PDB file of C-alpha atoms in Angstrom:
ATOM      1  CA  MET A   5      -0.027  -0.188  -0.126  1.00 88.00           C
ATOM      2  CA  ARG A   6       1.274   3.190  -0.648  1.00 96.00           C
ATOM      3  CA  PRO A   7       1.874   5.764   2.032  1.00 98.00           C
ATOM      4  CA  ARG A   8      -1.179   8.051   2.759  1.00 98.00           C
ATOM      5  CA  ILE A   9      -0.351  11.412   3.579  1.00 98.00           C
ATOM      6  CA  ALA A  10      -2.278  13.942   5.242  1.00 98.00           C
ATOM      7  CA  ILE A  11      -2.348  17.391   3.827  1.00 98.00           C
ATOM      8  CA  PRO A  12      -4.243  20.036   6.844  1.00 97.00           C
ATOM      9  CA  ALA A  13      -6.223  22.154   4.304  1.00 96.00           C
ATOM     10  CA  ASP A  14      -6.097  25.950   4.326  1.00 92.00           C
ATOM     11  CA  THR A  15      -9.231  27.831   3.939  1.00 88.00           C
ATOM     12  CA  LEU A  16     -10.923  30.082   1.156  1.00 81.00           C
ATOM     13  CA  THR A  17     -11.779  33.092   3.053  1.00 80.00           C
ATOM     14  CA  GLU A  18     -12.176  35.185   0.497  1.00 77.00           C
ATOM     15  CA  ALA A  19     -16.019  36.273  -0.373  1.00 73.00           C
ATOM     16  CA  THR A  20     -17.744  34.193  -3.112  1.00 77.00           C
ATOM     17  CA  ASN A  21     -20.794  33.906  -4.735  1.00 79.00           C
ATOM     18  CA  VAL A  22     -21.499  30.355  -4.301  1.00 81.00           C
ATOM     19  CA  ILE A  23     -22.814  29.895  -0.643  1.00 79.00           C
ATOM     20  CA  ASN A  24     -21.222  26.422  -0.508  1.00 76.00           C
ATOM     21  CA  GLU A  25     -17.768  27.580  -1.101  1.00 76.00           C
ATOM     22  CA  ARG A  26     -17.774  30.251   1.340  1.00 78.00           C
ATOM     23  CA  MET A  27     -14.931  29.254   4.194  1.00 79.00           C
ATOM     24  CA  SER A  28     -14.101  25.982   2.272  1.00 83.00           C
ATOM     25  CA  PRO A  29     -11.294  23.816   3.135  1.00 87.00           C
ATOM     26  CA  TYR A  30      -8.696  23.297  -0.062  1.00 87.00           C
ATOM     27  CA  ALA A  31      -5.188  21.914  -0.641  1.00 93.00           C
ATOM     28  CA  PRO A  32      -2.428  23.423  -2.851  1.00 92.00           C
ATOM     29  CA  LYS A  33      -2.869  21.512  -6.444  1.00 96.00           C
ATOM     30  CA  PRO A  34       1.039  21.207  -6.792  1.00 96.00           C
ATOM     31  CA  VAL A  35       1.543  19.680  -3.014  1.00 97.00           C
ATOM     32  CA  ILE A  36      -0.829  17.121  -4.302  1.00 97.00           C
ATOM     33  CA  GLU A  37       1.112  16.661  -7.503  1.00 97.00           C
ATOM     34  CA  ALA A  38       4.277  16.055  -5.789  1.00 97.00           C
ATOM     35  CA  ILE A  39       2.796  13.679  -3.532  1.00 97.00           C
ATOM     36  CA  VAL A  40       1.648  11.285  -5.826  1.00 97.00           C
ATOM     37  CA  LYS A  41       4.571  11.886  -8.335  1.00 96.00           C
ATOM     38  CA  SER A  42       6.814  10.693  -5.356  1.00 97.00           C
ATOM     39  CA  GLY A  43       4.310   7.481  -4.697  1.00 97.00           C
ATOM     40  CA  GLY A  44       2.282   8.880  -1.715  1.00 98.00           C
ATOM     41  CA  VAL A  45      -1.734   9.323  -1.622  1.00 98.00           C
ATOM     42  CA  PRO A  46      -2.835  12.503  -0.592  1.00 98.00           C
ATOM     43  CA  VAL A  47      -5.633  12.533   2.198  1.00 97.00           C
ATOM     44  CA  ILE A  48      -6.941  16.190   2.910  1.00 97.00           C
ATOM     45  CA  PHE A  49      -8.292  17.244   6.297  1.00 97.00           C
ATOM     46  CA  PRO A  50     -10.229  20.635   7.049  1.00 94.00           C
ATOM     47  CA  SER A  51      -9.584  22.634  10.020  1.00 92.00           C
ATOM     48  CA  VAL A  52     -11.650  21.347  12.783  1.00 94.00           C
ATOM     49  CA  SER A  53     -11.769  20.985  16.484  1.00 96.00           C
ATOM     50  CA  PRO A  54      -8.326  19.634  17.829  1.00 97.00           C
ATOM     51  CA  GLU A  55     -10.481  17.883  20.226  1.00 97.00           C
ATOM     52  CA  LEU A  56     -10.715  15.368  16.688  1.00 97.00           C
ATOM     53  CA  VAL A  57      -7.004  14.679  16.077  1.00 98.00           C
ATOM     54  CA  PRO A  58      -7.122  11.239  17.903  1.00 97.00           C
ATOM     55  CA  ASP A  59      -9.755  10.228  15.406  1.00 97.00           C
ATOM     56  CA  TYR A  60      -7.631  10.977  12.182  1.00 97.00           C
ATOM     57  CA  LEU A  61      -4.565   9.272  13.333  1.00 97.00           C
ATOM     58  CA  ASP A  62      -5.263   5.970  12.187  1.00 96.00           C
ATOM     59  CA  LEU A  63      -5.601   7.676   8.848  1.00 97.00           C
ATOM     60  CA  PHE A  64      -2.329   8.604   7.603  1.00 98.00           C
ATOM     61  CA  ASP A  65       1.058   7.871   7.879  1.00 98.00           C
ATOM     62  CA  GLY A  66       2.663  10.813   7.270  1.00 98.00           C
ATOM     63  CA  VAL A  67       1.610  14.709   7.613  1.00 98.00           C
ATOM     64  CA  LEU A  68       2.720  17.780   5.445  1.00 98.00           C
ATOM     65  CA  PHE A  69       2.084  21.078   6.543  1.00 98.00           C
ATOM     66  CA  ALA A  70       2.117  23.321   3.846  1.00 97.00           C
ATOM     67  CA  GLY A  71       2.416  27.039   3.048  1.00 96.00           C
ATOM     68  CA  GLY A  72      -0.900  29.651   4.109  1.00 94.00           C
ATOM     69  CA  ALA A  73      -1.583  32.046   6.332  1.00 95.00           C
ATOM     70  CA  ASP A  74       0.908  33.804   9.204  1.00 97.00           C
ATOM     71  CA  VAL A  75       0.879  31.806  12.588  1.00 98.00           C
ATOM     72  CA  ASP A  76      -0.717  33.561  14.950  1.00 97.00           C
ATOM     73  CA  PRO A  77       2.145  35.328  17.313  1.00 98.00           C
ATOM     74  CA  THR A  78       0.061  34.856  20.530  1.00 98.00           C
ATOM     75  CA  PHE A  79       0.997  30.980  20.266  1.00 98.00           C
ATOM     76  CA  PHE A  80       4.660  32.278  21.017  1.00 98.00           C
ATOM     77  CA  GLY A  81       3.668  34.815  23.569  1.00 97.00           C
ATOM     78  CA  GLU A  82       3.621  37.783  21.610  1.00 98.00           C
ATOM     79  CA  GLU A  83       1.056  40.818  20.309  1.00 97.00           C
ATOM     80  CA  PRO A  84       0.684  41.554  16.719  1.00 97.00           C
ATOM     81  CA  HIS A  85       3.266  43.527  14.865  1.00 96.00           C
ATOM     82  CA  GLN A  86       2.188  46.382  12.289  1.00 96.00           C
ATOM     83  CA  LYS A  87       3.120  44.147   9.568  1.00 95.00           C
ATOM     84  CA  LEU A  88       1.823  40.975  10.374  1.00 96.00           C
ATOM     85  CA  GLY A  89       0.107  39.300   7.724  1.00 95.00           C
ATOM     86  CA  ALA A  90      -3.370  37.322   7.574  1.00 94.00           C
ATOM     87  CA  THR A  91      -4.033  34.705  10.086  1.00 96.00           C
ATOM     88  CA  TYR A  92      -6.391  32.073  10.799  1.00 94.00           C
ATOM     89  CA  ARG A  93      -6.112  30.996  14.467  1.00 96.00           C
ATOM     90  CA  LYS A  94      -8.567  27.875  13.752  1.00 95.00           C
ATOM     91  CA  ARG A  95      -5.984  26.464  11.522  1.00 96.00           C
ATOM     92  CA  ASP A  96      -3.106  27.076  13.738  1.00 98.00           C
ATOM     93  CA  LEU A  97      -4.979  25.093  16.739  1.00 98.00           C
ATOM     94  CA  PHE A  98      -6.014  22.015  14.446  1.00 97.00           C
ATOM     95  CA  GLU A  99      -2.446  21.903  13.078  1.00 98.00           C
ATOM     96  CA  ILE A 100      -0.442  22.396  16.204  1.00 98.00           C
ATOM     97  CA  GLU A 101      -2.635  19.536  17.923  1.00 98.00           C
ATOM     98  CA  LEU A 102      -2.163  17.288  14.864  1.00 98.00           C
ATOM     99  CA  LEU A 103       1.691  18.148  15.245  1.00 98.00           C
ATOM    100  CA  LYS A 104       2.341  17.111  18.746  1.00 98.00           C
ATOM    101  CA  GLN A 105      -0.208  14.200  18.292  1.00 98.00           C
ATOM    102  CA  SER A 106       1.577  12.925  14.937  1.00 98.00           C
ATOM    103  CA  LEU A 107       5.250  13.063  17.051  1.00 98.00           C
ATOM    104  CA  LYS A 108       3.976  10.960  19.606  1.00 98.00           C
ATOM    105  CA  ALA A 109       2.602   8.178  17.319  1.00 98.00           C
ATOM    106  CA  ASP A 110       5.817   8.239  15.212  1.00 97.00           C
ATOM    107  CA  LYS A 111       4.659   9.701  11.947  1.00 98.00           C
ATOM    108  CA  ALA A 112       6.678  11.424   9.396  1.00 98.00           C
ATOM    109  CA  ILE A 113       6.675  15.027   9.025  1.00 98.00           C
ATOM    110  CA  MET A 114       7.436  17.423   6.514  1.00 98.00           C
ATOM    111  CA  GLY A 115       7.071  21.286   6.641  1.00 98.00           C
ATOM    112  CA  ILE A 116       7.071  24.095   3.847  1.00 98.00           C
ATOM    113  CA  CYS A 117       6.960  27.531   4.461  1.00 98.00           C
ATOM    114  CA  ARG A 118       4.574  28.135   6.762  1.00 98.00           C
ATOM    115  CA  GLY A 119       4.704  24.623   7.905  1.00 98.00           C
ATOM    116  CA  LEU A 120       8.445  25.152   9.029  1.00 98.00           C
ATOM    117  CA  GLN A 121       7.260  27.874  11.074  1.00 98.00           C
ATOM    118  CA  LEU A 122       4.294  26.381  12.341  1.00 98.00           C
ATOM    119  CA  ILE A 123       6.456  23.236  13.451  1.00 98.00           C
ATOM    120  CA  ASN A 124       9.031  25.600  14.884  1.00 98.00           C
ATOM    121  CA  VAL A 125       6.044  27.411  17.085  1.00 98.00           C
ATOM    122  CA  GLY A 126       4.115  23.986  17.682  1.00 98.00           C
ATOM    123  CA  LEU A 127       7.690  22.699  19.644  1.00 98.00           C
ATOM    124  CA  GLY A 128       8.400  25.463  21.452  1.00 98.00           C
ATOM    125  CA  GLY A 129       9.950  27.694  19.092  1.00 98.00           C
ATOM    126  CA  THR A 130       9.196  31.949  18.310  1.00 98.00           C
ATOM    127  CA  LEU A 131       9.253  33.879  15.054  1.00 98.00           C
ATOM    128  CA  TYR A 132      10.019  37.185  13.745  1.00 98.00           C
ATOM    129  CA  GLN A 133       6.471  38.652  12.717  1.00 98.00           C
ATOM    130  CA  ASP A 134       8.153  40.108   9.932  1.00 97.00           C
ATOM    131  CA  LEU A 135      11.800  40.385   7.976  1.00 94.00           C
ATOM    132  CA  SER A 136      11.935  44.168   9.333  1.00 95.00           C
ATOM    133  CA  GLU A 137      12.066  42.851  12.781  1.00 96.00           C
ATOM    134  CA  ASN A 138      15.623  41.239  11.865  1.00 95.00           C
ATOM    135  CA  PRO A 139      18.189  43.922  10.684  1.00 92.00           C
ATOM    136  CA  GLU A 140      20.772  40.804   9.444  1.00 92.00           C
ATOM    137  CA  ALA A 141      18.045  39.773   7.053  1.00 95.00           C
ATOM    138  CA  THR A 142      19.133  41.239   3.887  1.00 95.00           C
ATOM    139  CA  ILE A 143      18.321  39.285   0.896  1.00 95.00           C
ATOM    140  CA  LYS A 144      15.347  39.460  -1.121  1.00 96.00           C
ATOM    141  CA  HIS A 145      13.189  36.554   0.457  1.00 97.00           C
ATOM    142  CA  SER A 146       9.989  37.359  -0.951  1.00 95.00           C
ATOM    143  CA  GLN A 147      10.742  36.905  -4.546  1.00 96.00           C
ATOM    144  CA  ASP A 148       9.180  39.116  -7.477  1.00 96.00           C
ATOM    145  CA  ALA A 149      10.367  35.866 -10.102  1.00 95.00           C
ATOM    146  CA  PRO A 150       7.885  33.781 -11.039  1.00 94.00           C
ATOM    147  CA  GLY A 151       7.249  31.459  -7.909  1.00 93.00           C
ATOM    148  CA  ASN A 152       8.420  28.216  -9.861  1.00 94.00           C
ATOM    149  CA  PHE A 153      12.029  29.892 -10.864  1.00 95.00           C
ATOM    150  CA  PRO A 154      14.790  29.750  -7.878  1.00 96.00           C
ATOM    151  CA  SER A 155      15.518  32.852  -6.905  1.00 97.00           C
ATOM    152  CA  HIS A 156      18.607  32.454  -3.943  1.00 97.00           C
ATOM    153  CA  HIS A 157      21.324  29.955  -2.162  1.00 98.00           C
ATOM    154  CA  VAL A 158      20.786  28.161   0.872  1.00 98.00           C
ATOM    155  CA  ASN A 159      23.844  26.537   2.278  1.00 98.00           C
ATOM    156  CA  VAL A 160      23.148  23.527   3.698  1.00 98.00           C
ATOM    157  CA  GLN A 161      24.917  21.826   6.880  1.00 98.00           C
ATOM    158  CA  GLU A 162      27.002  19.168   5.991  1.00 97.00           C
ATOM    159  CA  ASP A 163      26.094  16.446   8.928  1.00 96.00           C
ATOM    160  CA  SER A 164      22.106  17.031   7.841  1.00 97.00           C
ATOM    161  CA  ARG A 165      19.773  14.721   6.415  1.00 97.00           C
ATOM    162  CA  LEU A 166      18.857  17.579   3.807  1.00 98.00           C
ATOM    163  CA  TYR A 167      22.575  17.596   2.956  1.00 98.00           C
ATOM    164  CA  SER A 168      22.535  14.092   1.284  1.00 96.00           C
ATOM    165  CA  LEU A 169      19.289  15.062  -0.619  1.00 97.00           C
ATOM    166  CA  LEU A 170      20.273  18.516  -1.957  1.00 97.00           C
ATOM    167  CA  GLY A 171      24.065  18.914  -1.523  1.00 96.00           C
ATOM    168  CA  LYS A 172      25.861  22.223   0.050  1.00 97.00           C
ATOM    169  CA  ARG A 173      24.399  24.878  -1.828  1.00 98.00           C
ATOM    170  CA  PRO A 174      20.959  24.471  -3.753  1.00 97.00           C
ATOM    171  CA  TYR A 175      19.391  27.263  -5.508  1.00 97.00           C
ATOM    172  CA  VAL A 176      15.796  27.810  -3.998  1.00 98.00           C
ATOM    173  CA  ASN A 177      12.658  30.001  -4.533  1.00 97.00           C
ATOM    174  CA  SER A 178      11.387  31.945  -1.456  1.00 97.00           C
ATOM    175  CA  ARG A 179       8.125  33.666  -1.134  1.00 96.00           C
ATOM    176  CA  HIS A 180       8.145  34.346   2.712  1.00 96.00           C
ATOM    177  CA  HIS A 181       8.184  37.558   5.181  1.00 96.00           C
ATOM    178  CA  GLN A 182       8.151  35.564   8.625  1.00 96.00           C
ATOM    179  CA  LEU A 183      11.285  33.759   9.928  1.00 97.00           C
ATOM    180  CA  LEU A 184      12.548  31.594  12.622  1.00 98.00           C
ATOM    181  CA  LYS A 185      13.815  33.298  15.519  1.00 98.00           C
ATOM    182  CA  LYS A 186      14.319  31.137  18.568  1.00 98.00           C
ATOM    183  CA  ILE A 187      14.516  27.477  17.526  1.00 98.00           C
ATOM    184  CA  ALA A 188      12.920  24.660  19.256  1.00 98.00           C
ATOM    185  CA  PRO A 189      14.763  22.682  21.900  1.00 98.00           C
ATOM    186  CA  THR A 190      13.909  19.398  19.891  1.00 98.00           C
ATOM    187  CA  LEU A 191      15.076  21.057  16.535  1.00 98.00           C
ATOM    188  CA  ARG A 192      18.046  21.883  15.020  1.00 98.00           C
ATOM    189  CA  VAL A 193      18.663  24.394  11.805  1.00 98.00           C
ATOM    190  CA  SER A 194      19.955  22.691   9.086  1.00 98.00           C
ATOM    191  CA  ALA A 195      20.401  25.302   6.126  1.00 98.00           C
ATOM    192  CA  PHE A 196      21.057  29.121   6.148  1.00 98.00           C
ATOM    193  CA  ALA A 197      20.674  31.680   3.734  1.00 98.00           C
ATOM    194  CA  ASP A 198      23.921  33.868   3.072  1.00 98.00           C
ATOM    195  CA  ASP A 199      22.208  36.534   5.317  1.00 97.00           C
ATOM    196  CA  GLY A 200      21.831  33.917   8.049  1.00 97.00           C
ATOM    197  CA  VAL A 201      18.211  33.557   7.853  1.00 98.00           C
ATOM    198  CA  PRO A 202      17.488  29.794   8.835  1.00 98.00           C
ATOM    199  CA  GLU A 203      15.891  27.780   5.690  1.00 98.00           C
ATOM    200  CA  ALA A 204      15.225  24.127   7.073  1.00 98.00           C
ATOM    201  CA  ILE A 205      14.909  22.386  10.522  1.00 98.00           C
ATOM    202  CA  GLU A 206      15.277  19.042  11.160  1.00 98.00           C
ATOM    203  CA  SER A 207      14.464  16.519  14.077  1.00 98.00           C
ATOM    204  CA  LYS A 208      18.080  16.855  16.518  1.00 96.00           C
ATOM    205  CA  GLU A 209      17.492  13.052  17.393  1.00 93.00           C
ATOM    206  CA  ASN A 210      15.973  11.256  14.751  1.00 96.00           C
ATOM    207  CA  ASN A 211      14.439  11.758  11.170  1.00 96.00           C
ATOM    208  CA  GLN A 212      11.018  12.311  11.799  1.00 98.00           C
ATOM    209  CA  ILE A 213      11.116  16.067  10.834  1.00 98.00           C
ATOM    210  CA  LEU A 214      12.219  17.644   7.792  1.00 98.00           C
ATOM    211  CA  ALA A 215      10.761  21.438   6.737  1.00 98.00           C
ATOM    212  CA  VAL A 216      12.136  23.837   4.509  1.00 98.00           C
ATOM    213  CA  GLN A 217      11.565  27.642   4.116  1.00 98.00           C
ATOM    214  CA  TRP A 218      11.041  27.866   0.430  1.00 98.00           C
ATOM    215  CA  HIS A 219       8.462  26.147  -1.755  1.00 97.00           C
ATOM    216  CA  PRO A 220       9.855  22.578  -3.365  1.00 97.00           C
ATOM    217  CA  GLU A 221       6.171  22.020  -4.768  1.00 97.00           C
ATOM    218  CA  ASN A 222       6.428  24.767  -7.398  1.00 96.00           C
ATOM    219  CA  MET A 223       9.775  23.403  -8.632  1.00 96.00           C
ATOM    220  CA  PHE A 224       9.909  19.732  -8.248  1.00 93.00           C
ATOM    221  CA  LYS A 225       8.672  19.660 -12.223  1.00 92.00           C
ATOM    222  CA  HIS A 226      11.819  21.140 -13.649  1.00 91.00           C
ATOM    223  CA  TYR A 227      14.344  20.651 -10.808  1.00 91.00           C
ATOM    224  CA  GLU A 228      15.019  17.300  -9.896  1.00 89.00           C
ATOM    225  CA  TYR A 229      16.563  18.143  -6.303  1.00 90.00           C
ATOM    226  CA  SER A 230      13.232  19.364  -5.380  1.00 94.00           C
ATOM    227  CA  GLN A 231      11.404  16.262  -6.119  1.00 94.00           C
ATOM    228  CA  LYS A 232      13.958  14.722  -3.885  1.00 96.00           C
ATOM    229  CA  ILE A 233      12.026  16.165  -1.011  1.00 97.00           C
ATOM    230  CA  PHE A 234       9.121  14.763  -1.352  1.00 97.00           C
ATOM    231  CA  ALA A 235      10.303  11.097  -2.341  1.00 97.00           C
ATOM    232  CA  ASP A 236      12.305  11.222   0.997  1.00 97.00           C
ATOM    233  CA  PHE A 237       9.232  12.033   2.833  1.00 98.00           C
ATOM    234  CA  ILE A 238       7.307   9.352   1.424  1.00 98.00           C
ATOM    235  CA  GLU A 239      10.181   7.274   2.050  1.00 97.00           C
ATOM    236  CA  ARG A 240      10.301   8.101   5.878  1.00 98.00           C
ATOM    237  CA  ALA A 241       6.512   7.557   5.983  1.00 98.00           C
ATOM    238  CA  LYS A 242       6.759   3.881   4.986  1.00 95.00           C
ATOM    239  CA  HIS A 243       8.410   3.154   8.138  1.00 85.00           C
TER     240      HIS A 243
END
């Protein structure tokens, strides 16, 4: 059986004339395509009460926390910065509980962009709510180039799992304005941009978590090294 990969859904918050599409859950098509191409079966979970998380655990082998809205800063003890983007607290509550219970259940975990930030916050870390809060962040991290093109390099730590997949200095895309600040105790940074901004995290003690700040789902069709991140995730979900 192919590994079943949970994708916690985003929510369509824009106004629509179709009543059944208002606040509808959805998952990014490129994420679904990357999972299928890598040998997994995507299963989309809507944001529901965190109390329902235990009922989901038998339905998947791995969970991918995808991109989306900013993480509500009250989850790491801060009030909203003037440059904080849109947030959706209901999704945060569900995903943080899903993260914690997936860890206990030994599920494989992957994060993309917001997903990386959510994982860090959910495990006790903090964020810069906007790049302007960190004066050392000098690279353009929210590119104007098309999203499926790379825009800056990252430096991967040689003793990391990510290094075995991507090598020392992959060329990646970048669409974020929040970034990691304090790293959660059970995580390590496995890649940095040239300005020191963390670009990937992994579990310290095992291979359960691997998350990246960029968007490999937008590049996997044309850049083989992006596909390797998803292939590795599917392999981790098999065990």
